Short mmCIF file of C-alpha atoms and ligand atoms in Angstrom, two decimals:
data_model
loop_
_atom_site.label_atom_id
_atom_site.label_comp_id
_atom_site.label_asym_id
_atom_site.label_seq_id
_atom_site.Cartn_x
_atom_site.Cartn_y
_atom_site.Cartn_z
CA MET A 1 1.87 12.58 -7.85
CA VAL A 2 3.59 9.19 -8.02
CA PRO A 3 3.04 8.39 -11.72
CA ALA A 4 4.00 11.92 -12.86
CA SER A 5 7.18 12.09 -10.79
CA SER A 6 8.20 8.50 -11.68
CA ILE A 7 7.84 9.17 -15.41
CA ALA A 8 9.74 12.45 -14.97
CA ALA A 9 12.49 10.53 -13.14
CA ALA A 10 12.71 8.03 -16.03
CA LEU A 11 12.97 10.85 -18.58
CA TRP A 12 15.63 12.60 -16.48
CA SER A 13 17.80 9.59 -15.58
CA GLY A 14 17.82 7.75 -18.93
CA PRO A 15 18.66 4.03 -19.37
CA GLY A 16 19.97 2.11 -16.35
CA LEU A 17 20.17 -1.47 -15.05
CA LEU A 18 17.07 -2.55 -17.01
CA ALA A 19 18.38 -1.17 -20.33
CA GLY A 20 18.34 -3.85 -23.00
CA TRP A 21 15.97 -6.16 -21.09
CA HIS A 22 12.97 -7.58 -22.94
CA VAL A 23 10.02 -5.28 -22.32
CA ALA A 24 8.00 -8.00 -20.47
CA LEU A 25 10.94 -8.82 -18.19
CA ALA A 26 11.69 -5.16 -17.48
CA PHE A 27 7.99 -4.56 -16.69
CA THR A 28 7.86 -7.55 -14.31
CA ALA A 29 11.13 -6.63 -12.63
CA LEU A 30 10.08 -3.02 -12.02
CA LEU A 31 6.63 -4.10 -10.77
CA LEU A 32 8.19 -6.53 -8.27
CA VAL A 33 10.81 -4.04 -7.05
CA ARG A 34 8.20 -1.28 -6.67
CA SER A 35 5.93 -3.70 -4.79
CA PHE A 36 8.79 -4.92 -2.56
CA THR A 37 10.04 -1.41 -1.62
CA THR A 38 6.47 -0.21 -1.02
CA TYR A 39 5.87 -3.19 1.29
CA TRP A 40 8.87 -2.19 3.46
CA LEU A 41 8.01 1.51 3.42
CA HIS A 42 4.49 0.56 4.55
CA ARG A 43 5.93 -1.51 7.42
CA LEU A 44 8.15 1.41 8.39
CA PHE A 45 5.05 3.65 8.48
CA HIS A 46 3.59 1.29 11.07
CA VAL A 47 6.61 0.87 13.35
CA TRP A 48 8.18 4.33 13.47
CA LYS A 49 6.16 6.64 15.70
CA TRP A 50 6.39 9.77 13.52
CA LEU A 51 5.60 7.93 10.33
CA TRP A 52 2.65 6.21 12.02
CA ARG A 53 1.19 9.63 12.91
CA ILE A 54 1.21 10.45 9.20
CA HIS A 55 -0.09 7.05 8.08
CA LYS A 56 -2.93 7.11 10.64
CA VAL A 57 -4.83 9.43 8.29
CA HIS A 58 -5.22 6.47 5.92
CA HIS A 59 -6.23 4.10 8.71
CA ALA A 60 -8.71 6.44 10.39
CA ASP A 61 -11.25 5.86 7.61
CA THR A 62 -14.17 3.88 9.02
CA VAL A 63 -15.69 2.97 5.64
CA ILE A 64 -13.26 1.18 3.34
CA ASP A 65 -13.87 1.67 -0.38
CA CYS A 66 -11.97 3.00 -3.41
CA THR A 67 -11.80 6.51 -1.90
CA THR A 68 -9.66 5.09 0.94
CA ALA A 69 -6.94 4.40 -1.64
CA LEU A 70 -6.49 8.16 -2.14
CA ARG A 71 -6.90 9.11 1.51
CA ASN A 72 -3.31 9.82 2.50
CA HIS A 73 -1.63 12.66 4.35
CA PRO A 74 0.40 14.84 1.91
CA PHE A 75 3.60 13.90 3.81
CA GLU A 76 2.91 10.22 3.09
CA ALA A 77 2.36 11.00 -0.57
CA LEU A 78 5.73 12.81 -0.61
CA ALA A 79 7.55 9.81 0.92
CA THR A 80 5.89 7.39 -1.51
CA THR A 81 6.70 9.66 -4.44
CA ALA A 82 10.37 9.99 -3.41
CA LEU A 83 10.78 6.22 -3.03
CA ALA A 84 9.14 5.53 -6.40
CA ALA A 85 11.32 8.12 -8.16
CA ALA A 86 14.50 6.79 -6.48
CA THR A 87 13.64 3.24 -7.61
CA VAL A 88 13.17 4.43 -11.19
CA VAL A 89 16.47 6.35 -11.14
CA LEU A 90 18.27 3.25 -9.81
CA LEU A 91 16.80 0.82 -12.36
CA GLY A 92 16.48 3.14 -15.37
CA PRO A 93 13.44 1.64 -17.14
CA THR A 94 11.89 3.39 -20.14
CA PRO A 95 9.16 5.96 -19.42
CA VAL A 96 6.60 3.72 -21.16
CA ILE A 97 7.37 0.81 -18.80
CA VAL A 98 7.21 3.17 -15.81
CA ALA A 99 3.79 4.44 -16.94
CA ALA A 100 2.52 0.85 -17.39
CA VAL A 101 3.78 -0.25 -13.94
CA GLU A 102 2.35 2.83 -12.20
CA ALA A 103 -1.01 2.25 -13.93
CA VAL A 104 -1.10 -1.35 -12.65
CA LEU A 105 -0.15 -0.24 -9.12
CA LEU A 106 -2.82 2.47 -9.16
CA VAL A 107 -5.50 -0.04 -10.21
CA ALA A 108 -4.22 -2.49 -7.56
CA ASN A 109 -4.53 0.24 -4.93
CA PHE A 110 -8.19 0.84 -5.85
CA TRP A 111 -8.79 -2.92 -6.10
CA GLN A 112 -7.50 -3.81 -2.62
CA HIS A 113 -9.65 -1.10 -1.01
CA ALA A 114 -12.75 -1.81 -3.14
CA ALA A 115 -16.01 -2.62 -1.34
CA ILE A 116 -16.31 -5.84 -3.30
CA ARG A 117 -16.89 -9.33 -2.00
CA LEU A 118 -15.45 -11.98 -4.32
CA PRO A 119 -16.98 -15.47 -4.32
CA ASP A 120 -15.01 -17.47 -1.73
CA GLY A 121 -13.74 -20.02 -4.27
CA LEU A 122 -12.39 -17.32 -6.60
CA ALA A 123 -10.78 -15.43 -3.69
CA ARG A 124 -9.07 -18.61 -2.44
CA ARG A 125 -7.70 -19.34 -5.90
CA THR A 126 -6.21 -15.85 -6.34
CA GLU A 127 -4.86 -15.18 -2.84
CA TRP A 128 -1.82 -17.45 -3.21
CA LEU A 129 -0.51 -14.66 -5.47
CA LEU A 130 -2.61 -11.52 -5.15
CA ILE A 131 -3.93 -9.28 -2.39
CA THR A 132 -7.75 -9.30 -2.43
CA PRO A 133 -10.13 -6.84 -0.73
CA ARG A 134 -10.95 -9.37 2.02
CA LEU A 135 -7.22 -9.70 2.82
CA HIS A 136 -6.61 -5.96 2.82
CA ILE A 137 -9.67 -5.16 4.95
CA LEU A 138 -7.86 -6.95 7.81
CA HIS A 139 -5.11 -4.33 7.47
CA HIS A 140 -7.77 -1.72 8.25
CA ALA A 141 -9.17 -3.58 11.29
CA ARG A 142 -9.33 -1.63 14.54
CA THR A 143 -7.17 -4.10 16.43
CA ARG A 144 -3.44 -3.41 16.27
CA PRO A 145 -2.27 -7.00 15.58
CA ASP A 146 -4.57 -7.06 12.54
CA HIS A 147 -3.60 -3.69 11.12
CA ASP A 148 0.05 -4.67 11.51
CA SER A 149 -0.52 -7.43 8.92
CA ASN A 150 -1.20 -7.79 5.17
CA PHE A 151 0.97 -4.83 4.14
CA GLY A 152 1.23 -5.92 0.49
CA ASP A 153 -0.14 -3.73 -2.29
CA ILE A 154 -0.49 -6.15 -5.19
CA VAL A 155 1.09 -9.53 -4.38
CA SER A 156 0.68 -11.49 -1.14
CA LEU A 157 4.21 -12.88 -1.59
CA TRP A 158 6.00 -10.37 0.66
CA ASP A 159 3.58 -10.88 3.56
CA ARG A 160 4.03 -14.66 3.29
CA MET A 161 7.84 -14.36 3.06
CA PHE A 162 8.25 -11.96 5.98
CA GLY A 163 5.65 -13.34 8.40
CA THR A 164 2.94 -10.67 8.16
CA PHE A 165 0.33 -12.68 6.22
CA ASN A 166 -3.07 -12.72 7.95
CA PRO A 167 -5.52 -15.26 6.50
CA PRO A 168 -9.02 -14.07 5.48
CA ARG A 169 -11.99 -14.35 7.86
CA THR A 170 -15.65 -14.92 7.33
CA GLU A 171 -16.86 -12.44 9.94
CA THR A 172 -17.29 -8.72 9.23
CA VAL A 173 -14.27 -6.59 10.11
CA ALA A 174 -14.82 -3.18 11.73
CA ALA A 175 -12.48 -0.62 10.15
CA GLY A 176 -10.90 2.50 11.65
CA LEU A 177 -8.88 3.45 14.71
CA CYS A 178 -10.27 3.36 18.24
CA ASP A 179 -8.64 6.68 19.19
CA GLU A 180 -9.44 8.64 16.01
CA ASP A 181 -13.20 8.31 15.51
CA ALA A 182 -14.01 11.87 16.62
CA GLY A 183 -12.11 13.53 13.77
CA ALA A 184 -12.05 10.68 11.27
CA HIS A 185 -14.08 12.60 8.69
CA SER A 186 -12.75 16.12 9.29
CA LEU A 187 -10.12 17.28 6.79
CA PRO A 188 -8.50 19.89 9.10
CA HIS A 189 -8.41 17.34 11.93
CA GLN A 190 -6.73 14.77 9.70
CA LEU A 191 -4.20 17.21 8.21
CA ALA A 192 -3.18 18.31 11.71
CA SER A 193 -3.18 14.81 13.19
CA PRO A 194 0.61 14.16 12.81
CA PHE A 195 1.28 17.19 15.02
CA ARG A 196 -1.03 16.15 17.86
CA THR A 197 0.44 14.17 20.71
ZN1 ZN B 1 -1.11 0.67 6.82
#
């Protein structure tokens, strides 16, 4: 939904603030703005009660792998889509740049949820800039202080800047939500979960 609507927004809105920028600069600027706005939307999903009910569908997964990246309530997908389209309308990049940025963000989304363990040395060298699976798994930990950290989607910069960075651990992290295990793998249960008190 997000790539299609973002590209449609670029076709509809035409050139904007990024018009005339070198393609590499426009790509980097859009990637950073998309990452920054997504970081704050993600934080909002955690602090506002109604948004958390929607976002819990993503966090209820007890086995974190690439499929978790696509496990979102339709209402969350709508909010993410609207924010992405609004960002594109505001900045006015070309549709090709939008497609490239959305492709990178999609891959980053699969990457951070991937059931991959990087060698420690390689992970340490990349985490000053990028979110790795071992950083993002902490965001899926069952304990609230942990899943209120590491909100970033591609860069770890925003978490470091705004005090939500949680350093990686060596021990295994149990994923899921303590109060959602019973229906964690039931589609009807998950779709209805925002409406349950
Ligand atoms: Zn979250």
